[in-house]
Amino acid sequence: MIESIILWALAIMTAPFFSALILNVKAFFGGKKGPPFLINYYTLIKLFKKGSVYSRSTTFIFKLGPIVSLSTVLTALMFLPIAGHTPIFSFNGDVIFVLYLLGLGRFFTIAAAMDTASPFEGMGAAREAFFPIICEASMFMILILFYRLTNELQFSAYFSDNNPLELWKTAGSPLIFIVMAFFIILLTENSRVPVDDPATHLELTMIHEVMVLDHSGPDLALIELGSFCKLFLYSAFIARLIFPFNLENIYLTGGVFVGALILVYIATGIMESVIARYRMDKVPHFVLTSFALALFAIVITLEFVK
Amino acid sequence: MVLHKTGTRSIDALGGLLKKMKLTGTTFIIGSLAICGLPPFNGFVSEFFVYLGGFNGISMNGTPFVISLIAIVSLAIIGGLALACFTKVVGVVFQGEPRSQAAENVNEKGITMLIPMGVLAVFCTVIGIFPEIFIRLALKGVSTLIPGYSQISLVSFVETTGNITRYSAIFIGVLIIIFIIRTLLYQGKEITQSGTWGCGFTQPTAKMQYTGMSYSASILEFFKPFAPLRENHPAIEGRLPEKTHYHSHIDDMAELHLDKITRPIIFLFDKLRWIQHGDIHLYIGYILLAIILLLFFV
């Protein structure tokens, strides 16, 4: 239990560091010198020190948005088996609870964006409401597959101890699809290229960035921290799937898990460096690919996993 | 309440009501969260049990796999659509700036209308956090429907509701802690009020806000086969374009197709109208006739 809590705190503390990796990979591909690895901490501290400017159009919902979105992510992390260790909490159906908790965070992010009366933020909000519909469908598709393989509805049954290895043993080839589907969901849910470009300059083409345009100071820092942690959450799933082993030594397992995690972040960085953002009306097709992959995986397992 | 105070049913004519109608707005938001099935409100409890049922269907051999699969995935999509729908209503009606005079001059009066809304909102939250008592009541109701159901053990239900209570409480705890941290962070900080960032445009008007129609446009585009959109919008042409207008209407698929079935039936019943003539003596005659006929059959 204590170990789980320490791991949880560690995950929150290190999440900004991992995100800086993506920036460095992008800088490497661009032939530039990347920012320091602690850049995100500097940004957070800078924002925490500042005051805030609020739009006259906003209400209390606008201030509630960052608080709710961060606390949903932090609560969700409590159910995540970090490095294969048992999570702080776990119960039958916690997967559904976590997915809906993240939905609650999204509701408030959108509501906070709509609160500003800005046409751009409305645009971002509309996109944020649209793409996750498909994401959620493919997420549940993956869940169905996991449920068929394990007969359980909790994260610890999929990702902790030797469970991921068991998954590979029973259904190895469909899991390759699942890893790809997960990666697409990661890119969509965390507003990365090719769904959204976090580094873009034009408000018209943003999704997540445009929704937080009017937030400033500590509020913005809470949002940033939340999105670092969310990216960590999704990356940890994939890291656990690509590295399913549970070694004797907890430090060794942790070390290798961090290695796998870095791999996922670097893959995200490479993805962002080599392809451009899709046109907005093409994005649903891209997200639907994850749904199709998950469906294929289920169809494959239908025959040989009884 | 909103209709009563503004006199309009068009959400695109509203906006910014939350500032003038705090209680109405807040209760509406709580209701929306509950409808979207988000924790910690009552909608989540029901949705959670439906999901559990769907997943249990997979492990049982009785139900075909495809049915469970469709049930779960459509529930997920409906959840997403509900979220999109209610963020739209909340965002367009209650947030932002008022889009019309009617929306600007609202006030919140009429305690008889406020109390029921408040009570409902409180119940949404209470059921969401402590579902156990209510689940017990519901199961009692179920057991009267089918005799065999009374034997269902309550253990698994109580366990699940206990979990929902515990983890909702933990979430609320995290929320409160972060709220306190945020308050501490803002201590002694300078907080200024200003206009919304207009991306360099200096004279934004309330008309430029995202409306309900533009909010749902991309979702409608995607679901076009299920929700055909009719638009009436003369194109803007020439150097000095004439005044144009925009009108849209979404056809309800179910309504369109059901009409094909219901129309002949209504037509048939229209022809039988003469039976209903309003003469009470003949009505008593009908009853008598029915009783006599029944005597022959029973």
GROMACS .gro file of N, CA and C in nm, chain A residues 3-16 18 41 77 82 232:
model
   57
    3GLU      N    1   0.399   0.143  -0.074
    3GLU     CA    2   0.475   0.146  -0.199
    3GLU      C    3   0.391   0.201  -0.313
    4SER      N    4   0.263   0.159  -0.315
    4SER     CA    5   0.175   0.207  -0.422
    4SER      C    6   0.160   0.357  -0.416
    5ILE      N    7   0.145   0.408  -0.294
    5ILE     CA    8   0.127   0.553  -0.280
    5ILE      C    9   0.253   0.627  -0.324
    6ILE      N   10   0.369   0.570  -0.286
    6ILE     CA   11   0.495   0.633  -0.327
    6ILE      C   12   0.505   0.634  -0.480
    7LEU      N   13   0.468   0.520  -0.542
    7LEU     CA   14   0.474   0.512  -0.688
    7LEU      C   15   0.380   0.615  -0.751
    8TRP      N   16   0.261   0.630  -0.688
    8TRP     CA   17   0.163   0.726  -0.740
    8TRP      C   18   0.220   0.867  -0.737
    9ALA      N   19   0.281   0.901  -0.622
    9ALA     CA   20   0.339   1.035  -0.607
    9ALA      C   21   0.454   1.053  -0.707
   10LEU      N   22   0.535   0.946  -0.722
   10LEU     CA   23   0.646   0.952  -0.817
   10LEU      C   24   0.596   0.977  -0.959
   11ALA      N   25   0.485   0.909  -0.993
   11ALA     CA   26   0.430   0.924  -1.128
   11ALA      C   27   0.393   1.069  -1.153
   12ILE      N   28   0.328   1.131  -1.054
   12ILE     CA   29   0.287   1.271  -1.072
   12ILE      C   30   0.409   1.361  -1.082
   13MET      N   31   0.510   1.331  -0.999
   13MET     CA   32   0.629   1.416  -0.998
   13MET      C   33   0.707   1.405  -1.128
   14THR      N   34   0.712   1.283  -1.185
   14THR     CA   35   0.799   1.265  -1.302
   14THR      C   36   0.727   1.289  -1.434
   15ALA      N   37   0.592   1.298  -1.429
   15ALA     CA   38   0.517   1.313  -1.554
   15ALA      C   39   0.566   1.432  -1.637
   16PRO      N   40   0.591   1.549  -1.577
   16PRO     CA   41   0.639   1.662  -1.658
   16PRO      C   42   0.774   1.634  -1.724
   18PHE      N   43   0.886   1.342  -1.838
   18PHE     CA   44   0.868   1.259  -1.957
   18PHE      C   45   0.817   1.341  -2.074
   41TYR      N   46   0.907   2.171  -1.551
   41TYR     CA   47   0.905   2.212  -1.409
   41TYR      C   48   0.922   2.363  -1.399
   77LEU      N   49  -0.518   0.804  -1.171
   77LEU     CA   50  -0.384   0.745  -1.156
   77LEU      C   51  -0.377   0.649  -1.037
   82ILE      N   52   0.128   0.094  -1.157
   82ILE     CA   53   0.251   0.155  -1.210
   82ILE      C   54   0.363   0.051  -1.198
  232PHE      N   55   0.086   1.047  -1.908
  232PHE     CA   56   0.155   0.942  -1.834
  232PHE      C   57   0.064   0.820  -1.820
   0.00000   0.00000   0.00000
